Amino acid sequence: MSFSRNNKRNSRPLVASFVIIGGFIILLLSLVVSIIYGAAEIDLPTTWDALTQFDPNETAHQIIRNLRLPRGLAAALIGAALAVSGAIMQGMTRNALASPSIMGITAGASFMIAVAMAITPQVSSLAMMIWAFAGAGLGAGIVFGVGSISKSGLTPVKLALAGTAVTSMLSALSSGIAIHFNIAKDMSFWYAGGVASVQWIHVQLLAPIVIIGLLIALLLSKSITVLNLGEDVAKGLGQQTVLLKIIATIVVLLLTGAAVAVAGTIGFIGLVIPHITRFLVGVNYRWIIPAAAVLGALLLVLADTASRMVNPPFETPVGTMTALVGVPFFLYLARREGRGL
């Protein structure tokens, strides 16, 4: 009963509902802007015609249907996946610095993609995702293994330092493979991160994985809320913490691996968005998960649109846009958590 009362006191359902509904409406509007704006500016009536009365002979319709629409949808799915992955990791580890890009998961996925491209240059999109899933698991395993060596156990900053070191190592190995096998040009896309080359086949592969991952995350949300109070408290309330962590880790690996396989390395969404979400909606993960998904999708769609506006007609890597927000935020969190060293 005390947990239930405390959970209600620290939850803001009205604010959370407003964030989810309002954020979703803004996301739809942002998708419209993302579809309209680009090197070839297309007005709203033409965009509507392309969506409702598609004419394959019209160049503008081809641009909307085959380039910008899958790009916008992929950005929304990837942003949601990365944000929810970060929220799960922070709730599961009680670590404010946990996120896929900092914990080595993203770098591990990129490393295995480099290995896949070196072994099989014409690797399919589905095979690329499978390699990325394996790499995400490899990166996470190394980071938590290295971080747990310390006698005093894992602290937020130690885990972040281990993640930074492993990320640097895997990135260096990826660069070495890219140079040795002459695939540096192909790998540069994954280093920069972006959705410019997304096609419908990528969306078709990405959407089921992200939707299933988000649904499982929602089913786990109540248990993650309890686990976030501490492992002893969770066990005292009857939680099977080991099973919960295994399932939650699999969800994170699926979401992150799919995102990296399609868009490459896009950092800091999984770090920034969960903190903003908790600030807005409270600590109940039944609200945090859907709100983080909406806000993460919104951030990446806006970042992708902004990347086309900085230096038109050229595009700035979307990973650069998210880093402009994420790096100062990470430094602030690292300084705040530094007392835990």
Coordinates of C-alpha atoms in Angstrom, one line a residue:
M1 CA 0.0 0.0 0.0
S2 CA 2.8 2.4 0.8
F3 CA 4.3 1.8 -2.6
S4 CA 1.0 2.5 -4.3
R5 CA 0.5 5.8 -2.3
N6 CA 4.1 6.9 -3.0
N7 CA 3.7 6.0 -6.7
K8 CA 0.5 8.0 -7.0
R9 CA 2.1 11.0 -5.2
N10 CA 5.1 11.0 -7.6
S11 CA 3.0 10.5 -10.8
R12 CA 1.3 13.2 -12.8
P13 CA -1.3 11.5 -14.9
L14 CA -3.0 14.7 -16.2
V15 CA 0.3 16.2 -17.2
A16 CA 1.4 12.9 -18.7
S17 CA -1.8 12.7 -20.7
F18 CA -1.3 16.2 -22.0
V19 CA 2.4 15.4 -22.9
I20 CA 1.5 12.3 -24.8
I21 CA -1.5 13.7 -26.7
G22 CA 0.0 17.1 -27.2
G23 CA 3.3 15.6 -28.2
F24 CA 1.6 13.3 -30.7
I25 CA -0.2 16.2 -32.3
I26 CA 3.0 18.2 -32.6
L27 CA 4.8 15.1 -34.0
L28 CA 2.2 14.8 -36.8
L29 CA 2.7 18.4 -37.7
S30 CA 6.4 18.0 -37.6
L31 CA 6.1 15.0 -40.0
V32 CA 4.1 17.2 -42.4
V33 CA 6.9 19.8 -42.3
S34 CA 9.5 17.1 -42.7
I35 CA 7.7 15.8 -45.8
I36 CA 7.2 19.3 -47.3
Y37 CA 10.7 20.7 -46.7
G38 CA 13.8 19.6 -48.6
A39 CA 16.1 20.4 -51.5
A40 CA 13.1 20.5 -53.7
E41 CA 10.4 22.5 -52.0
I42 CA 6.9 21.0 -52.5
D43 CA 3.7 22.8 -51.5
L44 CA 1.1 21.3 -49.2
P45 CA -1.6 20.6 -51.9
T46 CA 0.9 18.6 -53.9
T47 CA 1.9 16.7 -50.8
W48 CA -1.7 15.9 -50.1
D49 CA -2.2 14.7 -53.7
A50 CA 0.9 12.5 -53.5
L51 CA -0.5 10.8 -50.4
T52 CA -4.1 10.4 -51.6
Q53 CA -3.9 10.4 -55.4
F54 CA -0.5 9.1 -56.2
D55 CA 0.7 9.6 -59.7
P56 CA 3.9 7.7 -60.5
N57 CA 4.6 10.0 -63.5
E58 CA 4.8 13.1 -61.2
T59 CA 8.4 13.7 -59.9
A60 CA 7.1 15.5 -56.8
H61 CA 4.8 12.6 -56.0
Q62 CA 7.8 10.2 -56.3
I63 CA 9.9 12.4 -54.0
I64 CA 7.1 12.5 -51.4
R65 CA 6.1 8.8 -51.5
N66 CA 9.5 7.1 -52.0
L67 CA 11.9 9.4 -50.2
R68 CA 10.4 11.8 -47.7
L69 CA 7.6 9.8 -46.3
P70 CA 9.7 6.7 -45.4
R71 CA 12.4 9.0 -44.1
G72 CA 10.0 10.8 -41.7
L73 CA 8.4 7.6 -40.5
A74 CA 11.7 6.0 -39.9
A75 CA 12.9 9.0 -37.9
A76 CA 9.9 8.8 -35.7
L77 CA 10.3 5.1 -35.1
I78 CA 14.0 5.3 -34.4
G79 CA 13.6 8.3 -32.1
A80 CA 10.9 6.4 -30.1
A81 CA 13.1 3.2 -30.0
L82 CA 16.2 5.0 -28.7
A83 CA 14.3 7.1 -26.1
V84 CA 12.4 4.0 -24.7
S85 CA 15.7 2.1 -24.7
G86 CA 17.3 4.8 -22.6
A87 CA 14.3 5.0 -20.2
I88 CA 14.4 1.2 -19.6
M89 CA 18.1 1.2 -19.0
Q90 CA 17.9 4.1 -16.6
G91 CA 15.0 2.5 -14.7
M92 CA 16.6 -0.9 -14.7
T93 CA 20.1 0.2 -13.5
R94 CA 19.0 3.2 -11.5
N95 CA 21.8 5.0 -13.4
A96 CA 21.1 8.6 -14.6
L97 CA 23.8 8.3 -17.2
A98 CA 22.6 5.1 -18.8
S99 CA 21.7 5.2 -22.5
P100 CA 22.4 3.1 -25.6
S101 CA 25.1 5.5 -26.9
I102 CA 27.0 5.7 -23.7
M103 CA 26.7 2.1 -22.5
G104 CA 28.4 0.7 -25.6
I105 CA 25.3 -0.7 -27.2
T106 CA 25.3 1.6 -30.2
A107 CA 29.0 1.2 -30.8
G108 CA 28.7 -2.6 -30.5
A109 CA 26.0 -2.6 -33.1
S110 CA 28.1 -0.4 -35.5
F111 CA 31.1 -2.7 -34.9
M112 CA 29.2 -5.8 -36.0
I113 CA 27.8 -4.0 -39.0
A114 CA 31.4 -3.2 -40.0
V115 CA 32.2 -6.9 -39.6
A116 CA 29.2 -7.9 -41.6
M117 CA 30.1 -5.5 -44.5
A118 CA 33.7 -6.8 -44.5
I119 CA 32.6 -10.4 -44.7
T120 CA 29.6 -10.0 -47.1
P121 CA 29.7 -6.6 -49.0
Q122 CA 26.1 -7.2 -50.3
V123 CA 24.5 -7.9 -46.9
S124 CA 20.7 -7.6 -46.9
S125 CA 18.8 -5.2 -44.6
L126 CA 17.4 -8.1 -42.6
A127 CA 20.9 -9.7 -42.1
M128 CA 22.2 -6.2 -41.2
M129 CA 19.7 -6.0 -38.3
I130 CA 20.6 -9.5 -37.1
W131 CA 24.3 -8.5 -37.0
A132 CA 23.4 -5.2 -35.2
F133 CA 21.4 -7.2 -32.5
A134 CA 24.4 -9.3 -31.9
G135 CA 26.7 -6.3 -31.7
A136 CA 24.4 -4.5 -29.3
G137 CA 24.5 -7.5 -27.0
L138 CA 28.3 -7.7 -27.3
G139 CA 28.7 -4.0 -26.5
A140 CA 26.4 -4.2 -23.4
G141 CA 28.1 -7.4 -22.2
I142 CA 31.6 -5.9 -22.3
V143 CA 30.6 -2.6 -20.6
F144 CA 28.8 -4.3 -17.7
G145 CA 31.6 -6.9 -17.4
V146 CA 34.3 -4.2 -17.3
G147 CA 32.3 -2.0 -15.0
S148 CA 31.6 -4.8 -12.5
I149 CA 35.3 -5.5 -12.0
S150 CA 35.5 -2.7 -9.4
K151 CA 35.6 -3.9 -5.8
S152 CA 33.1 -1.2 -4.7
G153 CA 30.7 -2.3 -7.5
L154 CA 29.0 -0.3 -10.2
T155 CA 28.4 3.4 -9.7
P156 CA 26.7 5.6 -12.3
V157 CA 30.0 7.4 -13.2
K158 CA 32.0 4.1 -13.3
L159 CA 29.5 2.6 -15.6
A160 CA 29.6 5.7 -17.8
L161 CA 33.4 5.6 -17.9
A162 CA 33.4 1.9 -18.8
G163 CA 30.9 2.7 -21.5
T164 CA 33.0 5.5 -22.9
A165 CA 36.1 3.3 -22.9
V166 CA 34.4 0.4 -24.6
T167 CA 32.7 2.7 -27.1
S168 CA 36.1 4.2 -28.1
M169 CA 37.6 0.7 -28.4
L170 CA 34.7 -0.6 -30.6
S171 CA 34.7 2.5 -32.7
A172 CA 38.5 2.2 -33.3
L173 CA 38.1 -1.4 -34.3
S174 CA 35.2 -0.5 -36.6
S175 CA 37.5 2.2 -38.2
G176 CA 40.3 -0.3 -38.6
I177 CA 38.0 -2.8 -40.3
A178 CA 36.6 -0.1 -42.6
I179 CA 40.1 1.0 -43.7
H180 CA 41.5 -2.5 -44.1
F181 CA 38.6 -3.9 -46.1
N182 CA 38.1 -0.6 -48.0
I183 CA 34.6 0.0 -46.8
A184 CA 35.3 3.3 -45.1
K185 CA 33.0 5.2 -47.5
D186 CA 30.1 2.8 -46.7
M187 CA 30.7 2.9 -43.0
S188 CA 30.8 6.7 -42.9
F189 CA 27.0 6.7 -43.0
W190 CA 26.8 4.7 -39.8
Y191 CA 29.4 6.9 -38.0
A192 CA 27.5 10.1 -38.9
G193 CA 24.0 8.8 -38.3
G194 CA 21.0 9.7 -40.4
V195 CA 17.9 8.7 -42.2
A196 CA 18.5 10.3 -45.6
S197 CA 18.9 7.0 -47.4
V198 CA 16.0 5.2 -45.8
Q199 CA 13.7 3.3 -48.1
W200 CA 10.3 1.5 -47.6
I201 CA 12.1 -1.8 -47.0
H202 CA 13.8 -0.4 -44.0
V203 CA 10.5 0.9 -42.6
Q204 CA 8.8 -2.4 -43.2
L205 CA 11.6 -4.2 -41.2
L206 CA 11.9 -1.5 -38.5
A207 CA 8.2 -0.9 -37.7
P208 CA 7.3 -4.4 -36.4
I209 CA 10.4 -4.6 -34.2
V210 CA 9.9 -1.2 -32.7
I211 CA 6.1 -1.7 -32.2
I212 CA 6.6 -5.1 -30.5
G213 CA 9.5 -3.7 -28.4
L214 CA 7.3 -0.7 -27.3
L215 CA 4.4 -3.0 -26.4
I216 CA 6.6 -5.3 -24.3
A217 CA 8.1 -2.2 -22.6
L218 CA 4.6 -1.0 -21.7
L219 CA 3.9 -4.5 -20.2
L220 CA 7.1 -4.2 -18.2
S221 CA 6.5 -0.6 -17.1
K222 CA 4.9 -1.3 -13.7
S223 CA 7.6 -3.8 -12.8
I224 CA 10.4 -1.3 -13.9
T225 CA 8.7 1.3 -11.6
V226 CA 9.1 -1.1 -8.7
L227 CA 12.6 -2.1 -9.7
N228 CA 13.6 1.6 -9.8
L229 CA 12.9 1.8 -6.1
G230 CA 15.8 -0.7 -5.5
E231 CA 16.4 -4.4 -6.0
D232 CA 15.7 -5.3 -2.4
V233 CA 12.4 -3.4 -2.4
A234 CA 11.5 -5.1 -5.7
K235 CA 12.3 -8.6 -4.3
G236 CA 10.3 -7.8 -1.2
L237 CA 7.3 -7.0 -3.3
G238 CA 7.5 -10.3 -5.1
Q239 CA 9.3 -9.2 -8.2
Q240 CA 11.4 -11.7 -10.2
T241 CA 14.2 -9.2 -10.8
V242 CA 16.5 -11.5 -12.7
L243 CA 13.8 -12.5 -15.2
L244 CA 12.7 -8.8 -15.5
K245 CA 16.2 -7.6 -16.2
I246 CA 16.7 -10.3 -18.9
I247 CA 13.5 -9.4 -20.7
A248 CA 14.1 -5.7 -20.4
T249 CA 17.7 -6.1 -21.7
I250 CA 16.4 -8.1 -24.7
V251 CA 13.9 -5.3 -25.5
V252 CA 16.7 -2.7 -25.3
L253 CA 18.9 -4.8 -27.6
L254 CA 16.1 -5.2 -30.1
L255 CA 15.2 -1.5 -30.2
T256 CA 18.7 -0.2 -30.3
G257 CA 19.9 -2.9 -32.8
A258 CA 17.1 -2.1 -35.2
A259 CA 17.6 1.6 -34.9
V260 CA 21.4 1.4 -35.5
A261 CA 20.9 -1.0 -38.5
V262 CA 18.7 1.5 -40.2
A263 CA 20.1 4.9 -39.1
G264 CA 23.6 4.3 -37.8
T265 CA 25.0 6.0 -34.7
I266 CA 22.6 8.6 -33.4
G267 CA 23.6 9.5 -29.8
F268 CA 22.0 11.2 -26.8
I269 CA 18.3 10.7 -27.5
G270 CA 18.3 7.8 -25.1
L271 CA 20.0 10.0 -22.5
V272 CA 18.2 13.3 -22.8
I273 CA 14.6 12.3 -23.4
P274 CA 14.1 10.0 -20.3
H275 CA 15.2 12.8 -18.0
I276 CA 12.9 15.3 -19.7
T277 CA 10.1 12.8 -19.5
R278 CA 10.6 12.1 -15.8
F279 CA 10.7 15.8 -15.1
L280 CA 7.4 16.3 -16.8
V281 CA 5.4 13.2 -15.9
G282 CA 6.9 11.8 -12.7
V283 CA 8.5 8.5 -11.9
N284 CA 5.7 6.1 -13.0
Y285 CA 7.0 4.1 -16.0
R286 CA 3.5 3.4 -17.2
W287 CA 3.6 7.1 -18.2
I288 CA 7.3 7.4 -18.8
I289 CA 7.4 4.8 -21.6
P290 CA 4.7 6.2 -23.9
A291 CA 5.7 9.8 -23.2
A292 CA 9.4 9.0 -23.9
A293 CA 8.4 7.3 -27.2
V294 CA 6.4 10.4 -28.3
L295 CA 9.1 12.9 -27.3
G296 CA 11.9 10.8 -28.7
A297 CA 10.1 10.5 -32.0
L298 CA 9.5 14.3 -32.0
L299 CA 13.1 15.1 -31.2
L300 CA 14.5 13.0 -34.1
V301 CA 12.0 14.2 -36.6
L302 CA 12.8 17.8 -35.7
A303 CA 16.6 17.1 -35.7
D304 CA 16.3 15.5 -39.2
T305 CA 14.3 18.5 -40.5
A306 CA 16.8 21.0 -38.9
S307 CA 19.7 19.0 -40.5
R308 CA 18.4 20.0 -43.9
M309 CA 18.1 23.7 -42.9
V310 CA 21.6 24.4 -41.6
N311 CA 23.4 24.3 -44.9
P312 CA 21.0 23.8 -47.8
P313 CA 21.0 22.1 -50.2
F314 CA 23.6 20.0 -48.3
E315 CA 22.6 18.0 -45.2
T316 CA 24.2 18.1 -41.8
P317 CA 24.4 14.6 -40.2
V318 CA 21.5 14.3 -37.8
G319 CA 23.8 12.8 -35.2
T320 CA 25.5 16.2 -35.0
M321 CA 22.1 17.9 -34.3
T322 CA 21.3 15.6 -31.5
A323 CA 24.8 15.9 -30.1
L324 CA 24.4 19.7 -29.8
V325 CA 21.7 19.0 -27.3
G326 CA 23.1 15.8 -25.7
V327 CA 26.7 16.7 -25.0
P328 CA 26.0 19.6 -22.6
F329 CA 23.3 17.6 -21.0
F330 CA 25.7 14.6 -20.5
L331 CA 28.3 16.9 -18.9
Y332 CA 25.8 18.3 -16.6
L333 CA 24.6 14.9 -15.5
A334 CA 28.2 13.6 -15.1
R335 CA 29.1 16.5 -12.9
R336 CA 25.9 16.0 -10.8
E337 CA 26.6 12.3 -10.4
G338 CA 30.3 12.7 -9.9
R339 CA 29.9 12.5 -6.1
G340 CA 29.1 8.7 -6.6
L341 CA 32.7 7.9 -7.7

